[in-house]
Amino acid sequence: MLQDAKTLKLSGIEQHFELLLSQPLPADIKSEAIQTLNQLKEKVNSAKTKDEVLLIDPNPYLLDLWRKYYYYIIDDIPTQKVILKKDTEKSIYTKAEAKYLLSKVTDFAELMEYTIEKAEMVQIALVLPREKINGAFLSPGDKVKFFAQVNATDIKKIADEGYISAVLFLKDSGVISISESQTETKDISSSTETKYSDQYSESYAPGDQSISYEQTKDEGHSTTQSSSQTIKASYTYNVALNEILKAIAANKIAAPDEVKAQLDKYKWKVFELEQDTGLMATDPTAKVFVIVEVPAEFVEDLIKYRDVIYVTKIVG
């Protein structure tokens, strides 16, 4: 019975250490692992009872050795950040953050669930509605996270870190339309009225007979004039920004540098006005071309969920 217990315990210890020793360990960790293995085997062989054998637990030693090996992998990765994967979950960390996370794992079996990969940054282009990229209020250099609405109730984080390299509007979003109308009305009226009255009377009495004469004359003149004039005009201007860019490229625009300078901040000025006034000028469904820099590990999911992706800006 005692010998059977020792045989079983030694077999289990050797299997666990064999997995560790099969890794490309640095010399110091490999030497420590071999020394620890021999010490544990000695303890098993020298045990006097079955209970003593059962109390010998290699897991704390294996936990410490594997953690040291993981730290070595993290330090040896040439990138500034690393990706920790556990089952289907994967997140990007600085090297210090990754070490801290692994230091909190106290169960050997749980630690073995982690794998470490370098965070190799790549660029990928996405075409999304502006409402799905933080309202398009993004600038090159902004730090972002990516989520996908898998179904009506399930939202999945697919990349916990990325950086905006460029934000471009598609041509349908780059049209300036201005309407202008003008109405002018003039009313002119005048009126003239003239009245004239002349009255004359005369009387005399030759002998015993009286004679009288009376004359009255009234004269009037009236003139009225009126006129009305209405002038209306309306104008609509449409400027397609993509056509301006083509004209600049073809050297068909005078002072192209000045025009480019005016266009350079066009979309940012529009967004600033939207924020200042609380009025949206660009349709939320307008397509925006976004180039993002992300760890290569996340590209597969970004492509898989590209039609349901939401880009959020990290502000803290």
Tab-separated table of C-alpha atoms in Angstrom:
chain	number	residue	atom	x	y	z
A	1	MET	CA	0.000	0.000	0.000
A	2	LEU	CA	2.745	2.492	0.930
A	3	GLN	CA	4.773	1.599	-2.115
A	4	ASP	CA	1.739	1.919	-4.375
A	5	ALA	CA	1.057	5.386	-2.957
A	6	LYS	CA	4.690	6.382	-3.546
A	7	THR	CA	4.634	5.068	-7.112
A	8	LEU	CA	1.435	6.962	-7.904
A	9	LYS	CA	2.706	10.185	-6.317
A	10	LEU	CA	6.075	9.999	-8.107
A	11	SER	CA	4.340	9.409	-11.432
A	12	GLY	CA	2.127	12.467	-10.976
A	13	ILE	CA	5.044	14.689	-9.941
A	14	GLU	CA	7.186	13.562	-12.851
A	15	GLN	CA	4.370	14.174	-15.354
A	16	HIS	CA	3.863	17.754	-14.165
A	17	PHE	CA	7.585	18.500	-14.154
A	18	GLU	CA	8.058	16.839	-17.512
A	19	LEU	CA	5.633	19.334	-19.047
A	20	LEU	CA	7.535	22.219	-17.452
A	21	LEU	CA	10.977	20.878	-18.413
A	22	SER	CA	9.859	20.410	-22.021
A	23	GLN	CA	9.534	24.193	-22.341
A	24	PRO	CA	12.468	26.341	-23.571
A	25	LEU	CA	13.404	27.329	-20.023
A	26	PRO	CA	16.296	29.658	-19.303
A	27	ALA	CA	19.195	27.955	-17.546
A	28	ASP	CA	18.441	29.279	-14.052
A	29	ILE	CA	14.768	28.257	-14.071
A	30	LYS	CA	15.604	24.862	-15.560
A	31	SER	CA	18.229	24.230	-12.884
A	32	GLU	CA	15.779	25.240	-10.156
A	33	ALA	CA	13.060	22.995	-11.646
A	34	ILE	CA	15.371	19.947	-11.729
A	35	GLN	CA	16.545	20.595	-8.184
A	36	THR	CA	12.939	20.976	-6.944
A	37	LEU	CA	11.899	17.783	-8.746
A	38	ASN	CA	14.701	15.792	-7.103
A	39	GLN	CA	13.820	17.210	-3.673
A	40	LEU	CA	10.170	16.225	-4.068
A	41	LYS	CA	11.101	12.731	-5.247
A	42	GLU	CA	13.401	12.368	-2.246
A	43	LYS	CA	10.599	13.414	0.097
A	44	VAL	CA	8.285	10.825	-1.418
A	45	ASN	CA	10.866	8.044	-1.250
A	46	SER	CA	11.729	8.842	2.362
A	47	ALA	CA	8.126	9.011	3.543
A	48	LYS	CA	7.310	6.494	6.276
A	49	THR	CA	3.534	6.375	5.901
A	50	LYS	CA	0.912	6.667	3.212
A	51	ASP	CA	-0.420	9.859	4.830
A	52	GLU	CA	3.012	11.458	4.564
A	53	VAL	CA	3.056	10.630	0.867
A	54	LEU	CA	-0.404	12.085	0.296
A	55	LEU	CA	0.549	15.318	2.069
A	56	ILE	CA	3.378	15.989	-0.386
A	57	ASP	CA	1.928	18.605	-2.775
A	58	PRO	CA	4.002	19.654	-5.795
A	59	ASN	CA	1.482	22.316	-6.905
A	60	PRO	CA	2.904	25.273	-4.896
A	61	TYR	CA	6.362	24.550	-6.344
A	62	LEU	CA	4.999	24.170	-9.853
A	63	LEU	CA	2.952	27.396	-9.452
A	64	ASP	CA	6.099	29.311	-8.493
A	65	LEU	CA	8.216	27.799	-11.288
A	66	TRP	CA	5.582	28.317	-14.017
A	67	ARG	CA	5.033	31.904	-12.867
A	68	LYS	CA	8.763	32.558	-13.122
A	69	TYR	CA	8.723	31.053	-16.612
A	70	TYR	CA	5.780	33.255	-17.619
A	71	TYR	CA	7.647	36.294	-16.334
A	72	TYR	CA	10.631	35.253	-18.439
A	73	ILE	CA	8.402	34.970	-21.539
A	74	ILE	CA	6.928	38.418	-20.875
A	75	ASP	CA	10.345	40.029	-20.478
A	76	ASP	CA	11.679	38.255	-23.562
A	77	ILE	CA	8.881	39.491	-25.861
A	78	PRO	CA	10.227	42.403	-27.971
A	79	THR	CA	6.984	44.392	-27.999
A	80	GLN	CA	6.101	46.866	-25.252
A	81	LYS	CA	2.820	45.122	-24.547
A	82	VAL	CA	1.681	41.511	-24.411
A	83	ILE	CA	-1.566	39.619	-24.830
A	84	LEU	CA	-2.819	37.256	-22.162
A	85	LYS	CA	-5.243	34.609	-23.398
A	86	LYS	CA	-7.453	32.467	-21.202
A	87	ASP	CA	-9.955	30.236	-22.935
A	88	THR	CA	-11.673	32.536	-25.460
A	89	GLU	CA	-10.849	35.723	-23.569
A	90	LYS	CA	-7.850	37.785	-24.619
A	91	SER	CA	-6.660	41.150	-23.405
A	92	ILE	CA	-3.676	43.385	-23.992
A	93	TYR	CA	-1.514	44.575	-21.097
A	94	THR	CA	1.721	46.336	-20.423
A	95	LYS	CA	4.395	43.942	-19.227
A	96	ALA	CA	4.063	45.191	-15.658
A	97	GLU	CA	0.277	44.772	-15.771
A	98	ALA	CA	0.580	41.222	-17.132
A	99	LYS	CA	3.003	40.220	-14.387
A	100	TYR	CA	0.755	41.708	-11.733
A	101	LEU	CA	-2.242	39.802	-13.048
A	102	LEU	CA	-0.345	36.503	-13.034
A	103	SER	CA	0.969	37.204	-9.551
A	104	LYS	CA	-2.615	37.231	-8.268
A	105	VAL	CA	-3.270	33.684	-9.526
A	106	THR	CA	-2.874	31.288	-6.611
A	107	ASP	CA	-4.070	28.079	-8.234
A	108	PHE	CA	-1.638	26.100	-10.372
A	109	ALA	CA	-4.393	24.695	-12.589
A	110	GLU	CA	-5.763	28.189	-13.266
A	111	LEU	CA	-2.319	29.554	-14.109
A	112	MET	CA	-1.887	26.812	-16.692
A	113	GLU	CA	-4.956	28.130	-18.534
A	114	TYR	CA	-3.079	31.273	-19.557
A	115	THR	CA	-0.984	31.698	-22.688
A	116	ILE	CA	1.159	34.705	-23.514
A	117	GLU	CA	1.657	36.237	-26.941
A	118	LYS	CA	3.351	39.349	-28.211
A	119	ALA	CA	1.150	42.304	-29.059
A	120	GLU	CA	2.253	42.860	-32.644
A	121	MET	CA	0.504	45.972	-33.897
A	122	VAL	CA	-1.024	46.029	-37.377
A	123	GLN	CA	-3.345	48.417	-39.227
A	124	ILE	CA	-6.784	47.507	-40.519
A	125	ALA	CA	-9.356	49.592	-42.404
A	126	LEU	CA	-13.037	49.639	-41.448
A	127	VAL	CA	-15.996	51.384	-43.084
A	128	LEU	CA	-18.630	52.152	-40.448
A	129	PRO	CA	-21.593	54.487	-39.921
A	130	ARG	CA	-20.512	57.541	-37.957
A	131	GLU	CA	-22.966	56.623	-35.174
A	132	LYS	CA	-20.920	53.458	-34.510
A	133	ILE	CA	-17.577	55.196	-34.112
A	134	ASN	CA	-18.247	57.457	-31.164
A	135	GLY	CA	-20.288	59.736	-33.407
A	136	ALA	CA	-17.135	60.143	-35.541
A	137	PHE	CA	-15.677	62.434	-32.864
A	138	LEU	CA	-12.312	60.714	-33.193
A	139	SER	CA	-8.892	62.038	-34.121
A	140	PRO	CA	-5.648	60.309	-35.111
A	141	GLY	CA	-3.889	59.043	-31.993
A	142	ASP	CA	-7.052	58.449	-29.957
A	143	LYS	CA	-7.058	55.259	-27.890
A	144	VAL	CA	-10.152	53.102	-28.477
A	145	LYS	CA	-11.880	49.836	-27.628
A	146	PHE	CA	-13.979	47.680	-29.954
A	147	PHE	CA	-17.294	46.007	-29.167
A	148	ALA	CA	-19.640	43.930	-31.310
A	149	GLN	CA	-23.395	43.582	-30.937
A	150	VAL	CA	-23.604	39.869	-31.647
A	151	ASN	CA	-27.398	39.807	-31.302
A	152	ALA	CA	-30.195	41.870	-29.806
A	153	THR	CA	-29.047	41.238	-26.224
A	154	ASP	CA	-25.420	40.108	-26.458
A	155	ILE	CA	-22.587	42.655	-26.698
A	156	LYS	CA	-19.069	41.241	-26.929
A	157	LYS	CA	-15.755	42.984	-26.355
A	158	ILE	CA	-13.545	41.990	-29.268
A	159	ALA	CA	-10.501	44.238	-28.797
A	160	ASP	CA	-9.682	46.105	-25.629
A	161	GLU	CA	-7.097	48.426	-27.128
A	162	GLY	CA	-6.390	50.109	-30.425
A	163	TYR	CA	-5.381	53.452	-31.857
A	164	ILE	CA	-6.921	55.647	-34.536
A	165	SER	CA	-4.565	56.264	-37.457
A	166	ALA	CA	-6.948	58.109	-39.814
A	167	VAL	CA	-10.609	59.079	-40.178
A	168	LEU	CA	-11.913	59.765	-43.691
A	169	PHE	CA	-15.410	60.592	-44.890
A	170	LEU	CA	-16.758	58.840	-47.932
A	171	LYS	CA	-17.827	61.079	-50.808
A	172	ASP	CA	-21.528	60.980	-49.879
A	173	SER	CA	-20.629	62.694	-46.631
A	174	GLY	CA	-18.586	65.412	-48.290
A	175	VAL	CA	-21.140	67.657	-49.963
A	176	ILE	CA	-21.748	71.206	-48.850
A	177	SER	CA	-25.218	72.449	-49.833
A	178	ILE	CA	-26.273	76.056	-49.222
A	179	SER	CA	-29.650	77.589	-50.145
A	180	GLU	CA	-30.247	81.326	-50.210
A	181	SER	CA	-33.428	83.323	-51.044
A	182	GLN	CA	-34.194	87.012	-51.326
A	183	THR	CA	-37.528	88.878	-51.632
A	184	GLU	CA	-38.002	92.629	-52.090
A	185	THR	CA	-41.368	94.453	-52.445
A	186	LYS	CA	-41.898	98.159	-53.261
A	187	ASP	CA	-45.283	99.963	-53.086
A	188	ILE	CA	-45.565	103.537	-54.454
A	189	SER	CA	-48.744	105.680	-54.275
A	190	SER	CA	-49.525	109.386	-54.570
A	191	SER	CA	-52.730	111.461	-54.568
A	192	THR	CA	-53.400	115.122	-55.562
A	193	GLU	CA	-56.694	116.995	-55.239
A	194	THR	CA	-57.387	120.701	-56.154
A	195	LYS	CA	-60.642	122.627	-55.579
A	196	TYR	CA	-61.445	126.162	-56.818
A	197	SER	CA	-64.578	128.294	-56.141
A	198	ASP	CA	-65.427	131.688	-57.585
A	199	GLN	CA	-68.575	133.626	-56.629
A	200	TYR	CA	-69.696	136.997	-58.073
A	201	SER	CA	-72.867	139.064	-57.378
A	202	GLU	CA	-74.055	142.508	-58.439
A	203	SER	CA	-77.291	144.504	-57.935
A	204	TYR	CA	-78.519	148.005	-58.915
A	205	ALA	CA	-81.879	149.786	-59.009
A	206	PRO	CA	-82.517	152.198	-61.919
A	207	GLY	CA	-85.751	154.045	-61.228
A	208	ASP	CA	-88.107	152.097	-59.143
A	209	GLN	CA	-87.024	148.626	-60.449
A	210	SER	CA	-84.335	146.548	-58.791
A	211	ILE	CA	-81.927	144.381	-60.921
A	212	SER	CA	-79.525	141.763	-59.454
A	213	TYR	CA	-76.874	139.499	-61.007
A	214	GLU	CA	-75.096	136.561	-59.325
A	215	GLN	CA	-72.539	134.086	-60.685
A	216	THR	CA	-70.965	131.106	-58.951
A	217	LYS	CA	-68.160	128.938	-60.379
A	218	ASP	CA	-66.728	125.779	-58.719
A	219	GLU	CA	-63.792	123.865	-60.164
A	220	GLY	CA	-61.990	120.832	-58.786
A	221	HIS	CA	-59.074	118.589	-59.879
A	222	SER	CA	-58.079	115.156	-58.351
A	223	THR	CA	-55.152	112.897	-59.342
A	224	THR	CA	-54.207	109.498	-57.767
A	225	GLN	CA	-51.204	107.353	-58.729
A	226	SER	CA	-50.058	103.970	-57.299
A	227	SER	CA	-47.569	101.257	-58.253
A	228	SER	CA	-46.231	98.036	-56.686
A	229	GLN	CA	-43.011	96.151	-57.475
A	230	THR	CA	-41.902	92.734	-56.099
A	231	ILE	CA	-38.497	91.151	-56.744
A	232	LYS	CA	-37.730	87.558	-55.709
A	233	ALA	CA	-34.567	85.507	-56.141
A	234	SER	CA	-33.291	82.179	-54.763
A	235	TYR	CA	-29.932	80.469	-55.096
A	236	THR	CA	-28.631	76.979	-54.200
A	237	TYR	CA	-24.973	76.035	-54.113
A	238	ASN	CA	-23.710	72.430	-54.043
A	239	VAL	CA	-20.007	71.724	-53.637
A	240	ALA	CA	-18.822	68.112	-53.850
A	241	LEU	CA	-15.623	67.915	-51.845
A	242	ASN	CA	-14.363	64.809	-53.641
A	243	GLU	CA	-14.556	66.699	-56.937
A	244	ILE	CA	-12.494	69.501	-55.431
A	245	LEU	CA	-9.817	66.999	-54.440
A	246	LYS	CA	-9.744	65.589	-57.969
A	247	ALA	CA	-9.451	69.100	-59.399
A	248	ILE	CA	-6.552	69.878	-57.070
A	249	ALA	CA	-4.826	66.633	-58.084
A	250	ALA	CA	-5.286	67.570	-61.751
A	251	ASN	CA	-3.860	71.041	-61.085
A	252	LYS	CA	-7.098	72.656	-62.267
A	253	ILE	CA	-7.640	74.905	-59.255
A	254	ALA	CA	-5.908	78.210	-58.687
A	255	ALA	CA	-4.131	78.502	-55.321
A	256	PRO	CA	-4.469	74.771	-54.526
A	257	ASP	CA	-2.490	75.093	-51.300
A	258	GLU	CA	-4.983	77.598	-49.972
A	259	VAL	CA	-7.909	75.371	-50.939
A	260	LYS	CA	-6.247	72.352	-49.291
A	261	ALA	CA	-5.697	74.365	-46.129
A	262	GLN	CA	-9.384	75.271	-46.077
A	263	LEU	CA	-10.440	71.657	-46.627
A	264	ASP	CA	-7.944	70.256	-44.126
A	265	LYS	CA	-10.065	70.988	-41.062
A	266	TYR	CA	-13.479	70.916	-42.728
A	267	LYS	CA	-14.848	67.847	-40.986
A	268	TRP	CA	-13.384	68.786	-37.620
A	269	LYS	CA	-14.967	72.232	-37.873
A	270	VAL	CA	-18.301	70.600	-38.667
A	271	PHE	CA	-17.989	68.377	-35.593
A	272	GLU	CA	-16.971	71.296	-33.409
A	273	LEU	CA	-20.025	73.225	-34.549
A	274	GLU	CA	-22.215	70.199	-33.847
A	275	GLN	CA	-20.874	69.999	-30.325
A	276	ASP	CA	-21.129	73.751	-29.732
A	277	THR	CA	-24.675	74.078	-31.066
A	278	GLY	CA	-26.084	70.674	-30.169
A	279	LEU	CA	-27.222	70.243	-33.782
A	280	MET	CA	-26.119	67.340	-35.943
A	281	ALA	CA	-25.037	68.396	-39.418
A	282	THR	CA	-23.956	65.004	-40.739
A	283	ASP	CA	-26.359	62.092	-41.046
A	284	PRO	CA	-25.653	59.432	-38.373
A	285	THR	CA	-25.687	56.752	-41.076
A	286	ALA	CA	-23.040	58.545	-43.142
A	287	LYS	CA	-20.181	56.152	-43.855
A	288	VAL	CA	-16.793	56.864	-42.337
A	289	PHE	CA	-13.560	55.163	-43.371
A	290	VAL	CA	-11.422	54.457	-40.307
A	291	ILE	CA	-7.880	53.094	-40.200
A	292	VAL	CA	-7.114	51.606	-36.793
A	293	GLU	CA	-3.970	50.135	-35.301
A	294	VAL	CA	-4.605	47.032	-33.213
A	295	PRO	CA	-2.728	43.941	-32.044
A	296	ALA	CA	-2.713	41.324	-34.800
A	297	GLU	CA	-4.423	38.889	-32.448
A	298	PHE	CA	-7.664	40.918	-32.683
A	299	VAL	CA	-7.839	41.248	-36.467
A	300	GLU	CA	-9.746	38.002	-37.006
A	301	ASP	CA	-12.602	39.119	-34.754
A	302	LEU	CA	-12.625	42.637	-36.200
A	303	ILE	CA	-13.151	41.189	-39.663
A	304	LYS	CA	-15.681	38.630	-38.446
A	305	TYR	CA	-17.852	41.258	-36.724
A	306	ARG	CA	-17.102	44.253	-38.982
A	307	ASP	CA	-20.801	44.846	-39.755
A	308	VAL	CA	-21.773	45.127	-36.080
A	309	ILE	CA	-18.683	46.823	-34.638
A	310	TYR	CA	-18.845	49.811	-32.286
A	311	VAL	CA	-15.699	51.870	-31.686
A	312	THR	CA	-15.509	53.590	-28.308
A	313	LYS	CA	-12.972	56.194	-27.237
A	314	ILE	CA	-10.959	55.615	-24.068
A	315	VAL	CA	-11.062	58.886	-22.138
A	316	GLY	CA	-9.545	57.943	-18.799
